[in-house]
Short mmCIF file of C-alpha atoms and ligand atoms in Angstrom, two decimals:
data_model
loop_
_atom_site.label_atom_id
_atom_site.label_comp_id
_atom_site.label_asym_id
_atom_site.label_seq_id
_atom_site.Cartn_x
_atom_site.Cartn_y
_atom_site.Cartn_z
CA UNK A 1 -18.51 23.73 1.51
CA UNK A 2 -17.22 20.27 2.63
CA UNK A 3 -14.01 18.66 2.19
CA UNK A 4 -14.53 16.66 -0.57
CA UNK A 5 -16.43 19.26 -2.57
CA UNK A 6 -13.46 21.56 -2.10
CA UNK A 7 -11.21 18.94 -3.06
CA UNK A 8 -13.46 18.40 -6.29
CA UNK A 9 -12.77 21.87 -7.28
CA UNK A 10 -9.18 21.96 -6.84
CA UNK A 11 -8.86 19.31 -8.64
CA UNK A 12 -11.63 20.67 -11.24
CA UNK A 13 -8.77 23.61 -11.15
CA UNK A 14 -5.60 21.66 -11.93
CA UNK A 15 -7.56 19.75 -14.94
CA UNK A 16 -8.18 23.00 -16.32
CA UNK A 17 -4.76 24.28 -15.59
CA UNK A 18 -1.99 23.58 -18.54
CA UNK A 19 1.24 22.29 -17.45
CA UNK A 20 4.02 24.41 -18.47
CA UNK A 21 7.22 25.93 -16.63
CA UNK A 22 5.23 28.87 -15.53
CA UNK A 23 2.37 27.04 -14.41
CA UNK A 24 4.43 24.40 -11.99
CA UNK A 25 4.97 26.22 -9.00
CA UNK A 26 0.64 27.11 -9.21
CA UNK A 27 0.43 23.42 -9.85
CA UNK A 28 2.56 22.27 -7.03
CA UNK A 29 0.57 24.60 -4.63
CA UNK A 30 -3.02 23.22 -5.37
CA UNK A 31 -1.19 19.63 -4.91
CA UNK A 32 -0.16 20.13 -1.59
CA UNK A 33 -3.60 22.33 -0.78
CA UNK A 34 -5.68 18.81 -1.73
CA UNK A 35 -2.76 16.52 0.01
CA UNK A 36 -3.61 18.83 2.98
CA UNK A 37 -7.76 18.63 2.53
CA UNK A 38 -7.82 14.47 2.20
CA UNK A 39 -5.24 14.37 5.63
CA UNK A 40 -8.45 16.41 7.38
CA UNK A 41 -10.29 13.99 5.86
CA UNK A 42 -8.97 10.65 7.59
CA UNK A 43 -8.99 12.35 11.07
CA UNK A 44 -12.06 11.01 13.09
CA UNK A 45 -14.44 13.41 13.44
CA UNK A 46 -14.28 15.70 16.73
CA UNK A 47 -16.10 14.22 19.82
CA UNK A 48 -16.09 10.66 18.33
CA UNK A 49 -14.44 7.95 19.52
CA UNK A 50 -11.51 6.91 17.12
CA UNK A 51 -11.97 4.21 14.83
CA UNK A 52 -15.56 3.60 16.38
CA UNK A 53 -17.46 1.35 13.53
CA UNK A 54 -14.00 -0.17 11.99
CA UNK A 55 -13.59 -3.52 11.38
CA UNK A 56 -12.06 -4.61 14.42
CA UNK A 57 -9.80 -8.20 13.63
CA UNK A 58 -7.23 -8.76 15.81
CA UNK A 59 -3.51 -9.40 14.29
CA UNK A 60 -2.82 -12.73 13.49
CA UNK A 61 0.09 -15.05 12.53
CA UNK A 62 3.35 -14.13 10.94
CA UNK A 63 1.83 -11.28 8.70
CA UNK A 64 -0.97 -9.91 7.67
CA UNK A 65 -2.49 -10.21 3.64
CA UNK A 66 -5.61 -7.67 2.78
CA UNK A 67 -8.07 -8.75 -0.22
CA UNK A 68 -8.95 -5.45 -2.06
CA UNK A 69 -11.03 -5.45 -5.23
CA UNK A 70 -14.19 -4.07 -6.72
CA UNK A 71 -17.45 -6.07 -5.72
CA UNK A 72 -17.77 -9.66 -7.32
CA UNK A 73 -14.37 -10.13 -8.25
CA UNK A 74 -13.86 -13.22 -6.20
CA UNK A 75 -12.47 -12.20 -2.98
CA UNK A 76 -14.91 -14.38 -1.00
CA UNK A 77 -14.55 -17.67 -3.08
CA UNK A 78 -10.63 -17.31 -3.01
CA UNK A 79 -10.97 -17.03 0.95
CA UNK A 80 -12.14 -19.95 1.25
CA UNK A 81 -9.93 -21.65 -1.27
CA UNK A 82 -6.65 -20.51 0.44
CA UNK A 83 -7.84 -20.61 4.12
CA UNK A 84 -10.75 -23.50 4.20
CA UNK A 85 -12.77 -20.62 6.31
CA UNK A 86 -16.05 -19.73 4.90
CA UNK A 87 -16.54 -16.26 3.48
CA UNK A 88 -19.53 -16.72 1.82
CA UNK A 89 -19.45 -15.93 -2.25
CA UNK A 90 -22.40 -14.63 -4.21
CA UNK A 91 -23.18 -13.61 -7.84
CA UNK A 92 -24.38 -10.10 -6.68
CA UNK A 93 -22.47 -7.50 -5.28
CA UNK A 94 -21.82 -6.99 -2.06
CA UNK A 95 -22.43 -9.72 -0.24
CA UNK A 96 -19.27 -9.30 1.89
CA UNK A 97 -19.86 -6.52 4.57
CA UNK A 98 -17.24 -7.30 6.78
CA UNK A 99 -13.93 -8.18 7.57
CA UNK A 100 -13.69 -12.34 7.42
CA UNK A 101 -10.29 -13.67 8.80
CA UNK A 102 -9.17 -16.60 7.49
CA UNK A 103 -5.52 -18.56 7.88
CA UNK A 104 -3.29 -19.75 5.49
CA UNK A 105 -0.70 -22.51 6.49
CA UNK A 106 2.78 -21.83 4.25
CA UNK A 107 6.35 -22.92 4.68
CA UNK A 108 5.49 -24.04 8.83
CA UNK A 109 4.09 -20.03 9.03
CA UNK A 110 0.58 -18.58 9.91
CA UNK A 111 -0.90 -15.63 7.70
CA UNK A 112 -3.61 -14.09 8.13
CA UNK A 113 -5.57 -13.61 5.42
CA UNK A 114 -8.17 -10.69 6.04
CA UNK A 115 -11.48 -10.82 3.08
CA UNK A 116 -13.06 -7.39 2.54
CA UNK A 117 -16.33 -5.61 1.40
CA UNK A 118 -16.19 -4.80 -2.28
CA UNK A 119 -15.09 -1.07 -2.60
CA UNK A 120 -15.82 0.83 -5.40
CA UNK A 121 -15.00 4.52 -6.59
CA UNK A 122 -15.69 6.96 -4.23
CA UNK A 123 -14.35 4.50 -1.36
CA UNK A 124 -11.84 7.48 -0.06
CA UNK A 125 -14.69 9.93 0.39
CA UNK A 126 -16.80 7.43 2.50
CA UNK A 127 -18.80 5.71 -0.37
CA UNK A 128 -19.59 1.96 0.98
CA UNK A 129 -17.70 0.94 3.62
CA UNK A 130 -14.76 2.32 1.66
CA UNK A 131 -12.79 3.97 4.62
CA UNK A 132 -13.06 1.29 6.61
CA UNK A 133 -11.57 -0.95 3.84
CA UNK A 134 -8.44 0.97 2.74
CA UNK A 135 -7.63 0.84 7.45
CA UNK A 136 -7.69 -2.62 7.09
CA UNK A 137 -5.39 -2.55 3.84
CA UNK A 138 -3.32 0.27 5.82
CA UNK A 139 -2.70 -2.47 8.86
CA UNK A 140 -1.59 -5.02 6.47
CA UNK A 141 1.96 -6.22 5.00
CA UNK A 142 0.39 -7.12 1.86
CA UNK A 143 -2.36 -6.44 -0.45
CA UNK A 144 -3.65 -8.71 -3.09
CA UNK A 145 -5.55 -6.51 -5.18
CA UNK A 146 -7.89 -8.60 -6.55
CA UNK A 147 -9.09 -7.62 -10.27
CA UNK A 148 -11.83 -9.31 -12.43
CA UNK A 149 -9.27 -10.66 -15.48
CA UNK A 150 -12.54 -9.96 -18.23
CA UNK A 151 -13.29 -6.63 -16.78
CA UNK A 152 -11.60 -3.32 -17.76
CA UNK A 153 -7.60 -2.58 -17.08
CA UNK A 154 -9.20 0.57 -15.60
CA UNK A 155 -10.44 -0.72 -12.24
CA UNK A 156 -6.79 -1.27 -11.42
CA UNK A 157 -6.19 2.36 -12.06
CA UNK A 158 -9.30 3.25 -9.97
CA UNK A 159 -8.53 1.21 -7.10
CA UNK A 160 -5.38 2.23 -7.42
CA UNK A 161 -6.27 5.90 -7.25
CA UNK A 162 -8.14 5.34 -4.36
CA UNK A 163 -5.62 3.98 -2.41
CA UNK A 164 -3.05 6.73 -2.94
CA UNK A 165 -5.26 9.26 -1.67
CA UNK A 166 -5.61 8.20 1.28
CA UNK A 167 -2.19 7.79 1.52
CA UNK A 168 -1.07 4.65 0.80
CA UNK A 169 1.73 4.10 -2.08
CA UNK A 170 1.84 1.11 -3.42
CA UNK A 171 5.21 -1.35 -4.52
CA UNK A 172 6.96 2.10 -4.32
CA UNK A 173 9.97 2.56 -1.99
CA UNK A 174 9.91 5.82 0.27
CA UNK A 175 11.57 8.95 -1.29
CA UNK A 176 14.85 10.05 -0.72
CA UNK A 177 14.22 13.05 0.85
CA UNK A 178 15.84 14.24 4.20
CA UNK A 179 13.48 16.85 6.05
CA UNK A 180 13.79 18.10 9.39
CA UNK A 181 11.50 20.86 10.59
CA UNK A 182 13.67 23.57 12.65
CA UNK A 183 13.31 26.19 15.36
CA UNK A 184 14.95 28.71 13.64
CA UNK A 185 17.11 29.23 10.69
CA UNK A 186 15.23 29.19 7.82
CA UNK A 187 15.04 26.85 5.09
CA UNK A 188 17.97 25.31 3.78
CA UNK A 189 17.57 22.99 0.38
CA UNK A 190 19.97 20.60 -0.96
CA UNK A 191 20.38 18.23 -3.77
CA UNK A 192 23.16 15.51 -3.92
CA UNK A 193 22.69 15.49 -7.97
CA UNK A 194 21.10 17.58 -10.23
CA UNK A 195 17.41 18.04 -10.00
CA UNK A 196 14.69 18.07 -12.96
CA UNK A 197 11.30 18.44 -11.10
CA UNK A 198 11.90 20.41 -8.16
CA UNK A 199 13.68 23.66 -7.72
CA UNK A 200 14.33 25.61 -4.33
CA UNK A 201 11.53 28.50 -5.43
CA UNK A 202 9.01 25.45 -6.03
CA UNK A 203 10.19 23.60 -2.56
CA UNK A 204 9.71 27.44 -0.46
CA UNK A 205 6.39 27.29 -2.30
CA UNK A 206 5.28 24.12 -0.72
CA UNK A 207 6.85 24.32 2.41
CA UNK A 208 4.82 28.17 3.11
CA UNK A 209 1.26 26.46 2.21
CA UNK A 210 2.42 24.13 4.90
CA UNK A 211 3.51 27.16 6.94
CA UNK A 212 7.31 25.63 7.73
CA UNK A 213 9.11 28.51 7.46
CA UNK A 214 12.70 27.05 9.15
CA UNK A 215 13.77 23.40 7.91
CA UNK A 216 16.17 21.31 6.18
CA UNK A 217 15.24 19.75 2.76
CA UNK A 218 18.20 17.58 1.63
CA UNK A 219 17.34 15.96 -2.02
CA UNK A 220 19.07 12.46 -2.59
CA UNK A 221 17.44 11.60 -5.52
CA UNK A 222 15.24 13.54 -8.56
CA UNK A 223 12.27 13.24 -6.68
CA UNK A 224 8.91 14.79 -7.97
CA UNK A 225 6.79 17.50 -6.35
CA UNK A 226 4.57 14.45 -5.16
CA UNK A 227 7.15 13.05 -3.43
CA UNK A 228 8.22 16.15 -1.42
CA UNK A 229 4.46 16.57 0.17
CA UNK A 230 4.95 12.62 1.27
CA UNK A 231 7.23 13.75 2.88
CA UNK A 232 6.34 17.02 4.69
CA UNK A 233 3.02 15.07 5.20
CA UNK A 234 4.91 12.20 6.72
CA UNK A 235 2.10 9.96 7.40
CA UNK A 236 2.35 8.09 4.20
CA UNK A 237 2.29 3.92 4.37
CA UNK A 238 4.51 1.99 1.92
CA UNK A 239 3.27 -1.90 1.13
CA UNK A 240 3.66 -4.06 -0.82
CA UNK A 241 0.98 -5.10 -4.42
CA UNK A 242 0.22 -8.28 -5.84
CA UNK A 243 -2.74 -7.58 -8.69
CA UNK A 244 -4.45 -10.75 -8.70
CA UNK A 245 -6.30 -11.27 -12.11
CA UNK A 246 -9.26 -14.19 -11.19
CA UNK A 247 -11.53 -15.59 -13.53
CA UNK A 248 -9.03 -16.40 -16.35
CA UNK A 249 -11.52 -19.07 -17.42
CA UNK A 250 -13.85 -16.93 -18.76
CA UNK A 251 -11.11 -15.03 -20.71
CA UNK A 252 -8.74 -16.04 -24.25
CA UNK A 253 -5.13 -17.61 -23.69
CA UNK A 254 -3.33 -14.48 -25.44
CA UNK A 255 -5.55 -12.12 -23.11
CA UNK A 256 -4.45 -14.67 -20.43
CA UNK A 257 -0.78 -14.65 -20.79
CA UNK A 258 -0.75 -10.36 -21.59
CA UNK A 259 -1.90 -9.84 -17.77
CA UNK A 260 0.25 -12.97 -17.06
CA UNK A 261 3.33 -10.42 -18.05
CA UNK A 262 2.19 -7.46 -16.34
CA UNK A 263 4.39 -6.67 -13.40
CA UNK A 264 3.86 -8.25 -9.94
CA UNK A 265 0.61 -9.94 -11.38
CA UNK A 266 -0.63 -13.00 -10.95
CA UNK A 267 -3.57 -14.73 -12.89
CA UNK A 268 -5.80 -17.15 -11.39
CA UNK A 269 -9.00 -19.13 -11.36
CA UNK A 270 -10.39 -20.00 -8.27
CA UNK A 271 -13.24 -22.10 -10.33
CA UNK A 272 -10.59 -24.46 -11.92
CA UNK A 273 -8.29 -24.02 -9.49
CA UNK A 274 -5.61 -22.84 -11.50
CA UNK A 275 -2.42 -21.03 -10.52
CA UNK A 276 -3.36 -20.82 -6.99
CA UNK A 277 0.03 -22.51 -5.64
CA UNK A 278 2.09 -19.84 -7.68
CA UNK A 279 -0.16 -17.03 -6.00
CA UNK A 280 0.93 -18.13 -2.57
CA UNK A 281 4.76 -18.49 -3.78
CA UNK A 282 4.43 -15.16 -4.87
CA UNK A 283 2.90 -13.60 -2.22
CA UNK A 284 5.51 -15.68 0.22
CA UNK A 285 8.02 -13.73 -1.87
CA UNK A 286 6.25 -10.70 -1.73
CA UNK A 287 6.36 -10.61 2.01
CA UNK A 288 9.91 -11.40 2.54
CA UNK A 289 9.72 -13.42 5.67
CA UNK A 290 12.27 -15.26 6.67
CA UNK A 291 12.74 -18.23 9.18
CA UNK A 292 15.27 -19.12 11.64
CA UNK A 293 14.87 -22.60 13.26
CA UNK A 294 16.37 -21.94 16.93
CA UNK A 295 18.62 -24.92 18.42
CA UNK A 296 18.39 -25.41 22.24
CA UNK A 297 22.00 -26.65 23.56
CA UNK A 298 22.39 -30.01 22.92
CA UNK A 299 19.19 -30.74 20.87
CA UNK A 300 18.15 -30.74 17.50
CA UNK A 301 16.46 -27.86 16.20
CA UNK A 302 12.86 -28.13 15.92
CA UNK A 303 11.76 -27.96 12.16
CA UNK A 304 8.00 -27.55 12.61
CA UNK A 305 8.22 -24.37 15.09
CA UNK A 306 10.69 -21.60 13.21
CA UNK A 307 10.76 -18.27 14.43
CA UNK A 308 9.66 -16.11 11.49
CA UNK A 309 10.92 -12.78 11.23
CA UNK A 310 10.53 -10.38 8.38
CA UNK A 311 13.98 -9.44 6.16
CA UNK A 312 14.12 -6.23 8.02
CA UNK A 313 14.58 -7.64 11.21
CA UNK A 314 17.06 -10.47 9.96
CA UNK A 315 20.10 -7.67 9.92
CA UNK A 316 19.45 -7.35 13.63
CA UNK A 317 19.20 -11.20 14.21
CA UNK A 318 22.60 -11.66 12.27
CA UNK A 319 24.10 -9.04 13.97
CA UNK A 320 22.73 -9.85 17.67
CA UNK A 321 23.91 -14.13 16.97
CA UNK A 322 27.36 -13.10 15.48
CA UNK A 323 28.50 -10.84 18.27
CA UNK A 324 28.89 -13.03 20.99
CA UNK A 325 31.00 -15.53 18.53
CA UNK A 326 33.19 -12.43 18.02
CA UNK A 327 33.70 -11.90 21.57
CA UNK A 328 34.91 -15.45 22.20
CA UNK A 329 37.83 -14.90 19.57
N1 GTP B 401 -15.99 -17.71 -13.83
C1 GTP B 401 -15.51 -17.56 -12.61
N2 GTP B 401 -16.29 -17.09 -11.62
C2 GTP B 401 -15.78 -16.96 -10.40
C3 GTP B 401 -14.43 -17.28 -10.11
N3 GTP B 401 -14.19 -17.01 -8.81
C4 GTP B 401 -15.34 -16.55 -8.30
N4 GTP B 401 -16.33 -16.53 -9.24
C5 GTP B 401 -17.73 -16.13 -9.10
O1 GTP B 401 -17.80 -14.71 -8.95
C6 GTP B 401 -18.93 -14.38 -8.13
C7 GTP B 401 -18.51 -13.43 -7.01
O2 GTP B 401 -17.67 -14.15 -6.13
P1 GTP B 401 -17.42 -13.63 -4.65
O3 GTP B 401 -16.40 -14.53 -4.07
O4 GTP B 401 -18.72 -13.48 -3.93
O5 GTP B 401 -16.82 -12.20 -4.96
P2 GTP B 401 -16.42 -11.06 -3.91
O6 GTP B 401 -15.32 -10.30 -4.53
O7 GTP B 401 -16.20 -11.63 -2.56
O8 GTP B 401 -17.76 -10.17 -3.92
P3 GTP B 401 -18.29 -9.12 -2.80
O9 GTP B 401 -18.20 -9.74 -1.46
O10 GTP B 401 -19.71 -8.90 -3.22
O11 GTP B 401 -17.46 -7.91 -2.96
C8 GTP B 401 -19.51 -15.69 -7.61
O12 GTP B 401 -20.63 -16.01 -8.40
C9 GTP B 401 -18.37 -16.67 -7.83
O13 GTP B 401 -18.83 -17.99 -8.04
C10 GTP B 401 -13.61 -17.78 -11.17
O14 GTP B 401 -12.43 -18.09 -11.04
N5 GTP B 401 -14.20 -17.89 -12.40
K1 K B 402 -20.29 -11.21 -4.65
MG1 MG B 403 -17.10 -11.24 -0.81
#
């Protein structure tokens, strides 16, 4: 049996499965059993040369923005809107099979704006060019995950879906979990506060089917059973979501302004050209860049050439251009 058939029947399992006290720690089990199945999944096949037939694009720019949507959504057209590079745009579906680059010019930075094939579900397991899709969207800063604003709520939930199984979580923070694998010692859990999903019986439980029998599991918040194999699994990528809703033309005003409430969405029209500046704004936002104009000694400082450094790296910056100030005191 393959890899995804056997993670069809677990699965097929845990549907059948009723969720109870006494049925958690079975649960919790076949979770980490499937978390463990779709990790053998994204390793390259033996003998193969790693990531032979991806989409190779070179890094770009200041950052890096993925487009990620079902086929005929409007990935293509809005390409082209935001970056004035071609990508051509179709009314059937898939007419994107690559990876087209494209640049977008905001607040004196460079981002690179990467359009995609069309994946559909499936896209973890290999359908399409699904796998190759969801690397590109694991090299990125940002997704926009572009949604068709008259089509159903559930593609966002599919694509979604897809996503997470391969191991990307997105707008979500990383847990608070401290886990250290040991030599010896056996396992030692903690919680700094009172825990409602996971209990030490349930955390041994995972830990075995991962065979760590000697490490330190420190909880620091009431984090879920999902959260823990993140964790052990450690290879998890945390980015950041924008769900772009095109094609609001074809759609009412009150449907128009629900998804306009939805949380870090956006609703556009790339055919009337609607909304497109607050997408960018948004997105600029989104990818918390910052800039810091540099003044040579004696000069002014050069407006049009900032160095752009994400918010992360801005603690350093402050810290590396306050110290020597300190030192003259
Ligand atoms: N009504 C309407 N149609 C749009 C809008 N944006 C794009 N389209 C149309 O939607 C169709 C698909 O557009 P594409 O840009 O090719 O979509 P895509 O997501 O790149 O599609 P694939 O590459 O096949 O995955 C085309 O016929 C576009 O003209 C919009 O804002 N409103
Ligand atoms: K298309
Ligand atoms: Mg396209």
């Amino acid at each position: 049996m393959g890899i995804v058939e056997r993670i069809k029947e677990i699965e097929a399992e845990m549907a059948r499965t009723q969720k109870n006290k006494a049925t958690e720690y079975h649960l919790g089990q076949l979770k980490a059993k499937i978390a463990k199945l779709r990790t053998q999944l994204l390793e390259p096949p033996k003998g193969s040369s790693a990531g032979g037939d991806g989409f190779e694009v070179t890094k770009f720019g200041h950052g890096r923005v993925a487009l990620i949507g079902f086929p005929s959504v409007g990935k293509s057209t809005l390409l082209t809107m935001l970056t004035g590079t071609h990508s051509e745009a179709a009314s059937y579906e898939f007419t994107t099979l690559t990876c087209i680059p494209g640049i977008i010019h905001y607040n004196d930075t460079k981002i690179q704006l990467l359009d995609l094939p069309g994946i559909i579900e499936g896209a973890s397991e290999g359908k399409g060019r699904g796998r190759q899709v969801i690397a590109v969207a694991k090299s990125s800063d940002l997704v926009l995950m572009v949604l068709d604003a008259s089509k159903s709520e559930g593609h966002r939930q599919i694509l979604t879906r897809e996503l997470e199984s391969v191991g990307l979580r997105l707008n979500k923070r990383p847990p608070q979990i401290y886990f250290k694998k040991k030599k010896t010692g056996g396992i030692s859990f903690n919680s700094t506060l009172p825990l409602t999903h996971v209990d030490e019986k349930l955390c041994y439980q995972i830990l075995h089917e991962y065979k760590i029998h000697n490490a330190e599991v420190l909880f620091r918040e009431d984090a879920t059973v999902d959260d823990l194999i993140d964790v052990i699994e450690g290879n998890r990528k945390y980015i950041k979501c924008v769900y772009v809703y095109n094609k609001i033309d074809v759609i009412g005003i009150d449907d128009v302004d629900k998804l306009a409430r939805r949380p870090n969405s956006v609703v556009i029209s790339c055919n009337l050209k609607l909304n497109l500046d607050r997408l960018l704004s948004k997105m600029w936002e989104e990818m918390g860049l910052v800039r810091v104009y540099t003044k040579p000694q004696g000069q002014q400082p050069d407006f049009s050439d900032p160095v752009v450094l994400s918010a992360v790296c801005l603690n350093y910056v402050l810290i590396i251009s306050i110290t020597p100030y300190s030192l003259y005191r």
